[in-house]
mmCIF file of C-alpha atoms in Angstrom:
data_model
loop_
_atom_site.group_PDB
_atom_site.id
_atom_site.type_symbol
_atom_site.label_atom_id
_atom_site.label_comp_id
_atom_site.label_asym_id
_atom_site.label_seq_id
_atom_site.Cartn_x
_atom_site.Cartn_y
_atom_site.Cartn_z
ATOM 1 C CA LYS A 8 24.348 -24.024 -53.875
ATOM 2 C CA LYS A 9 27.114 -26.345 -52.019
ATOM 3 C CA HIS A 10 29.813 -25.502 -54.540
ATOM 4 C CA ILE A 11 29.300 -21.785 -55.445
ATOM 5 C CA TYR A 12 27.575 -20.473 -52.553
ATOM 6 C CA GLU A 13 28.877 -22.201 -49.520
ATOM 7 C CA GLU A 14 32.424 -23.479 -50.675
ATOM 8 C CA GLY A 15 33.256 -21.121 -53.467
ATOM 9 C CA ILE A 16 35.169 -23.621 -55.553
ATOM 10 C CA LEU A 17 33.153 -23.054 -58.277
ATOM 11 C CA SER A 18 31.433 -19.420 -59.734
ATOM 12 C CA MET A 19 28.048 -18.917 -61.229
ATOM 13 C CA ASP A 20 29.510 -17.610 -64.416
ATOM 14 C CA GLY A 21 31.710 -20.582 -64.811
ATOM 15 C CA LEU A 22 28.792 -22.924 -64.304
ATOM 16 C CA LEU A 23 26.741 -21.200 -66.684
ATOM 17 C CA ASN A 24 29.048 -21.075 -69.448
ATOM 18 C CA ALA A 25 29.945 -25.132 -69.009
ATOM 19 C CA LEU A 26 25.871 -25.559 -69.295
ATOM 20 C CA HIS A 27 26.058 -23.029 -72.506
ATOM 21 C CA ASP A 28 28.872 -25.260 -73.820
ATOM 22 C CA ASN A 29 27.015 -28.685 -73.079
ATOM 23 C CA TRP A 30 30.162 -29.373 -70.609
ATOM 24 C CA LYS A 31 32.507 -29.394 -73.843
ATOM 25 C CA GLU A 32 35.859 -28.298 -72.765
ATOM 26 C CA HIS A 33 34.719 -28.147 -68.871
ATOM 27 C CA GLU A 34 35.080 -31.884 -68.331
ATOM 28 C CA ASP A 35 37.228 -31.144 -65.017
ATOM 29 C CA LEU A 36 34.246 -28.798 -63.950
ATOM 30 C CA ARG A 37 31.775 -31.468 -64.739
ATOM 31 C CA GLN A 38 33.722 -34.377 -62.709
ATOM 32 C CA ILE A 39 33.541 -31.885 -59.543
ATOM 33 C CA VAL A 40 29.902 -31.576 -59.876
ATOM 34 C CA TRP A 41 29.198 -35.325 -60.594
ATOM 35 C CA ASN A 42 31.590 -36.708 -58.074
ATOM 36 C CA LYS A 43 31.456 -34.078 -55.103
ATOM 37 C CA THR A 44 27.954 -33.017 -54.961
ATOM 38 C CA PRO A 45 25.251 -34.775 -52.480
ATOM 39 C CA PHE A 46 22.378 -36.111 -55.086
ATOM 40 C CA PHE A 47 18.944 -37.016 -54.301
ATOM 41 C CA GLY A 48 18.647 -41.063 -53.800
ATOM 42 C CA ASN A 49 21.478 -41.707 -51.193
ATOM 43 C CA ASP A 50 19.741 -40.914 -48.075
ATOM 44 C CA ASP A 51 21.563 -37.469 -47.522
ATOM 45 C CA ASP A 52 19.793 -35.063 -45.867
ATOM 46 C CA TYR A 53 21.205 -32.281 -47.502
ATOM 47 C CA ALA A 54 20.297 -33.122 -50.973
ATOM 48 C CA ASP A 55 16.917 -34.541 -49.920
ATOM 49 C CA GLU A 56 16.075 -31.352 -48.109
ATOM 50 C CA ILE A 57 16.720 -29.577 -51.494
ATOM 51 C CA MET A 58 14.188 -32.054 -53.261
ATOM 52 C CA GLN A 59 11.392 -31.174 -50.406
ATOM 53 C CA ARG A 60 11.930 -27.440 -50.717
ATOM 54 C CA VAL A 61 11.881 -27.510 -54.794
ATOM 55 C CA TYR A 62 8.785 -29.687 -55.019
ATOM 56 C CA SER A 63 6.817 -27.891 -52.132
ATOM 57 C CA SER A 64 7.684 -24.509 -53.990
ATOM 58 C CA LEU A 65 6.314 -26.332 -57.343
ATOM 59 C CA ILE A 66 3.345 -27.413 -55.716
ATOM 60 C CA ASP A 67 2.545 -24.001 -54.258
ATOM 61 C CA THR A 68 3.204 -22.296 -57.423
ATOM 62 C CA ILE A 69 1.335 -24.615 -59.846
ATOM 63 C CA ASP A 70 -1.237 -26.908 -58.033
ATOM 64 C CA GLY A 71 -4.817 -25.570 -57.892
ATOM 65 C CA ARG A 72 -4.295 -22.705 -60.192
ATOM 66 C CA ASN A 73 -6.934 -22.461 -63.234
ATOM 67 C CA SER A 74 -6.055 -23.718 -66.581
ATOM 68 C CA PRO A 75 -6.938 -22.167 -69.655
ATOM 69 C CA LYS A 76 -9.211 -24.895 -70.553
ATOM 70 C CA GLY A 77 -11.126 -24.403 -67.166
ATOM 71 C CA PRO A 78 -9.838 -27.474 -64.880
ATOM 72 C CA THR A 79 -7.449 -26.469 -62.318
ATOM 73 C CA TYR A 80 -3.892 -27.819 -62.451
ATOM 74 C CA HIS A 81 -2.621 -30.849 -60.419
ATOM 75 C CA VAL A 82 1.216 -31.394 -60.060
ATOM 76 C CA ASN A 83 2.775 -34.749 -59.748
ATOM 77 C CA MET A 84 5.712 -36.772 -60.636
ATOM 78 C CA LEU A 85 3.963 -38.638 -63.318
ATOM 79 C CA SER A 86 6.477 -38.693 -66.500
ATOM 80 C CA THR A 87 5.381 -41.858 -68.280
ATOM 81 C CA THR A 88 8.199 -41.593 -70.650
ATOM 82 C CA CYS A 89 7.791 -38.050 -71.240
ATOM 83 C CA HIS A 90 11.321 -37.700 -69.403
ATOM 84 C CA ILE A 91 12.887 -39.061 -72.477
ATOM 85 C CA TYR A 92 11.065 -36.377 -74.738
ATOM 86 C CA PHE A 93 11.469 -33.551 -72.455
ATOM 87 C CA GLY A 94 15.092 -34.528 -72.308
ATOM 88 C CA LYS A 95 15.593 -34.092 -75.709
ATOM 89 C CA LYS A 96 14.492 -30.529 -75.373
ATOM 90 C CA LEU A 97 16.311 -29.736 -72.261
ATOM 91 C CA GLY A 98 19.848 -27.975 -72.383
ATOM 92 C CA ALA A 99 22.703 -29.413 -70.161
ATOM 93 C CA THR A 100 21.877 -29.178 -66.472
ATOM 94 C CA PRO A 101 23.968 -28.350 -63.626
ATOM 95 C CA ASN A 102 23.838 -31.767 -62.142
ATOM 96 C CA GLY A 103 26.460 -33.069 -64.993
ATOM 97 C CA ARG A 104 23.605 -33.896 -67.460
ATOM 98 C CA PHE A 105 24.405 -33.471 -70.728
ATOM 99 C CA ALA A 106 21.906 -31.636 -73.227
ATOM 100 C CA HIS A 107 19.333 -33.726 -74.902
ATOM 101 C CA THR A 108 19.529 -36.888 -72.835
ATOM 102 C CA PRO A 109 16.738 -38.047 -70.534
ATOM 103 C CA GLU A 110 15.863 -36.659 -67.557
ATOM 104 C CA SER A 111 15.294 -38.712 -64.268
ATOM 105 C CA ASP A 112 12.004 -40.923 -64.288
ATOM 106 C CA GLY A 113 9.182 -40.398 -62.095
ATOM 107 C CA THR A 114 10.517 -40.252 -58.615
ATOM 108 C CA SER A 115 13.357 -42.064 -59.706
ATOM 109 C CA PRO A 116 17.192 -40.399 -58.977
ATOM 110 C CA SER A 117 18.979 -39.190 -61.894
ATOM 111 C CA HIS A 118 20.702 -42.063 -63.500
ATOM 112 C CA GLY A 119 23.935 -43.108 -61.878
ATOM 113 C CA ALA A 120 23.430 -40.488 -59.039
ATOM 114 C CA ASP A 121 22.353 -42.934 -56.547
ATOM 115 C CA ARG A 122 25.540 -44.528 -55.401
ATOM 116 C CA HIS A 123 24.601 -46.129 -52.096
ATOM 117 C CA GLY A 124 22.204 -48.977 -52.760
ATOM 118 C CA PRO A 125 18.279 -49.370 -52.980
ATOM 119 C CA THR A 126 17.901 -48.914 -49.168
ATOM 120 C CA ALA A 127 19.455 -45.407 -49.337
ATOM 121 C CA VAL A 128 16.903 -44.777 -52.438
ATOM 122 C CA VAL A 129 13.934 -45.709 -50.452
ATOM 123 C CA LYS A 130 14.849 -43.888 -47.478
ATOM 124 C CA SER A 131 15.665 -40.758 -49.836
ATOM 125 C CA LEU A 132 11.990 -41.184 -51.157
ATOM 126 C CA SER A 133 10.337 -41.511 -47.590
ATOM 127 C CA LYS A 134 11.199 -37.799 -47.440
ATOM 128 C CA MET A 135 9.000 -36.819 -50.227
ATOM 129 C CA ASN A 136 5.139 -36.273 -49.514
ATOM 130 C CA GLN A 137 3.919 -39.643 -51.850
ATOM 131 C CA ILE A 138 0.408 -37.768 -51.745
ATOM 132 C CA GLN A 139 1.481 -34.573 -53.634
ATOM 133 C CA SER A 140 4.068 -36.675 -55.936
ATOM 134 C CA GLY A 141 0.710 -38.440 -57.020
ATOM 135 C CA GLY A 142 1.938 -41.755 -55.573
ATOM 136 C CA THR A 143 4.344 -41.998 -58.704
ATOM 137 C CA LEU A 144 6.455 -44.836 -59.586
ATOM 138 C CA LEU A 145 9.932 -45.305 -58.814
ATOM 139 C CA ASN A 146 12.021 -47.489 -60.961
ATOM 140 C CA GLN A 147 15.008 -49.928 -59.591
ATOM 141 C CA ARG A 148 17.296 -51.979 -61.565
ATOM 142 C CA PHE A 149 19.047 -55.160 -60.328
ATOM 143 C CA LEU A 150 21.546 -57.485 -61.535
ATOM 144 C CA PRO A 151 20.440 -61.071 -61.612
ATOM 145 C CA SER A 152 23.264 -62.017 -59.267
ATOM 146 C CA VAL A 153 21.835 -60.084 -56.456
ATOM 147 C CA LEU A 154 18.616 -62.352 -56.717
ATOM 148 C CA LYS A 155 20.306 -65.348 -57.398
ATOM 149 C CA ASP A 156 19.040 -67.516 -54.158
ATOM 150 C CA ASP A 157 16.577 -67.123 -51.164
ATOM 151 C CA SER A 158 18.464 -64.797 -49.378
ATOM 152 C CA GLY A 159 18.367 -62.322 -52.021
ATOM 153 C CA LEU A 160 14.529 -62.732 -52.752
ATOM 154 C CA THR A 161 14.171 -62.280 -48.958
ATOM 155 C CA LYS A 162 16.072 -59.103 -49.132
ATOM 156 C CA MET A 163 13.864 -57.867 -51.910
ATOM 157 C CA SER A 164 10.559 -58.702 -50.529
ATOM 158 C CA LYS A 165 11.962 -56.760 -47.131
ATOM 159 C CA LEU A 166 13.209 -53.458 -49.215
ATOM 160 C CA VAL A 167 9.528 -53.441 -50.589
ATOM 161 C CA ARG A 168 8.013 -53.754 -47.442
ATOM 162 C CA THR A 169 10.303 -51.137 -45.988
ATOM 163 C CA TYR A 170 9.544 -48.791 -49.024
ATOM 164 C CA PHE A 171 5.776 -49.077 -48.386
ATOM 165 C CA ASN A 172 6.098 -48.953 -44.642
ATOM 166 C CA LEU A 173 7.751 -45.459 -44.986
ATOM 167 C CA GLY A 174 5.134 -44.282 -47.111
ATOM 168 C CA GLY A 175 5.992 -45.188 -50.397
ATOM 169 C CA HIS A 176 3.345 -45.808 -52.939
ATOM 170 C CA HIS A 177 4.845 -47.659 -56.338
ATOM 171 C CA ILE A 178 8.055 -48.875 -56.753
ATOM 172 C CA GLN A 179 8.854 -51.547 -59.857
ATOM 173 C CA PHE A 180 12.069 -53.591 -61.004
ATOM 174 C CA ASN A 181 14.073 -54.484 -63.669
ATOM 175 C CA VAL A 182 16.560 -57.770 -63.194
ATOM 176 C CA VAL A 183 18.496 -57.561 -66.054
ATOM 177 C CA ASP A 184 22.279 -56.647 -66.581
ATOM 178 C CA THR A 185 23.661 -54.306 -69.193
ATOM 179 C CA GLU A 186 25.419 -57.173 -71.236
ATOM 180 C CA THR A 187 22.121 -59.070 -71.802
ATOM 181 C CA LEU A 188 20.748 -55.663 -72.827
ATOM 182 C CA ARG A 189 23.529 -54.703 -75.348
ATOM 183 C CA LYS A 190 23.351 -58.035 -76.766
ATOM 184 C CA ALA A 191 19.612 -57.559 -77.245
ATOM 185 C CA GLN A 192 20.370 -54.424 -79.093
ATOM 186 C CA LYS A 193 22.702 -56.311 -81.469
ATOM 187 C CA CYS A 194 21.009 -59.583 -81.763
ATOM 188 C CA PRO A 195 17.265 -58.868 -81.331
ATOM 189 C CA ASP A 196 16.031 -62.064 -83.143
ATOM 190 C CA GLU A 197 17.467 -63.963 -80.027
ATOM 191 C CA TYR A 198 16.356 -61.790 -77.485
ATOM 192 C CA ARG A 199 12.425 -61.400 -78.750
ATOM 193 C CA GLY A 200 11.161 -62.776 -75.501
ATOM 194 C CA LEU A 201 13.049 -60.304 -73.030
ATOM 195 C CA LEU A 202 10.498 -58.201 -71.214
ATOM 196 C CA VAL A 203 11.363 -55.190 -69.505
ATOM 197 C CA ARG A 204 9.461 -52.454 -66.996
ATOM 198 C CA VAL A 205 9.458 -49.214 -68.879
ATOM 199 C CA ALA A 206 7.334 -46.937 -66.864
ATOM 200 C CA GLY A 207 3.879 -47.923 -65.564
ATOM 201 C CA TYR A 208 3.969 -50.699 -68.489
ATOM 202 C CA SER A 209 5.940 -53.543 -69.593
ATOM 203 C CA ASP A 210 7.386 -54.057 -73.328
ATOM 204 C CA TYR A 211 9.447 -56.388 -75.066
ATOM 205 C CA PHE A 212 12.625 -54.667 -74.927
ATOM 206 C CA VAL A 213 13.802 -55.204 -78.821
ATOM 207 C CA ASP A 214 10.256 -53.515 -79.850
ATOM 208 C CA LEU A 215 11.578 -50.067 -77.954
ATOM 209 C CA ASP A 216 13.083 -47.599 -79.945
ATOM 210 C CA GLU A 217 16.916 -46.949 -79.216
ATOM 211 C CA HIS A 218 16.113 -43.936 -77.110
ATOM 212 C CA HIS A 219 13.905 -45.861 -74.559
ATOM 213 C CA GLN A 220 16.308 -48.906 -74.764
ATOM 214 C CA GLU A 221 19.216 -46.303 -73.837
ATOM 215 C CA GLU A 222 17.549 -44.899 -71.287
ATOM 216 C CA ILE A 223 16.670 -48.251 -69.767
ATOM 217 C CA ILE A 224 20.297 -49.321 -69.890
ATOM 218 C CA ALA A 225 21.383 -45.804 -68.041
ATOM 219 C CA ARG A 226 19.412 -46.812 -65.087
ATOM 220 C CA THR A 227 21.768 -47.831 -61.942
ATOM 221 C CA ALA A 228 22.371 -51.332 -61.918
ATOM 222 C CA GLN A 229 22.116 -52.322 -58.268
ATOM 223 C CA GLU A 230 24.863 -54.796 -57.043
ATOM 224 C CA THR A 231 23.842 -54.929 -53.461
ATOM 225 C CA PHE A 232 20.913 -54.113 -50.919
#
């Protein structure tokens, strides 16, 4: 919308060709999309309004319709870990995502798209109708340094309270850095006790398959509140 219809810096044909080629030979275009597009998860009304319109249209189109098996369909944002499987079957997408890589999980922003900290994330989520979304989870990953003292823990508790006060239903955290996760991949026997939050459940990181491990690593590592 922004780059094609409003600013005219990209063409629809050019974008579709890039998606067909999985962005190969179109990295300059992908960088424009990735770095100059307003993304959901940054408390940006432009992006968040699009989220509201898309989800409302999805609800209006599907929710309450009769299914072939009898019961009616009910739409929510509950992906569990299906976003990894669906991503494997999905081609490249206009947000800069490559083909066959995970989609965003639950109500969480796309990996790496939330660039203004967790407070901006929860403010974007507050604009979503949490009843319609099924109260689906929001995943966040923090670096351990953020929670190294009482000040960080206090800020964390305020973040959670703020999210619920804004209408949020479910938020969960991993507190681990990428270096630790990479070491666990290389030396799993040394990290048998490393527990991570996957979706609506926890699991030992080294027991996850590579796709699930990489999905957790790809989650934005928040460095501050």
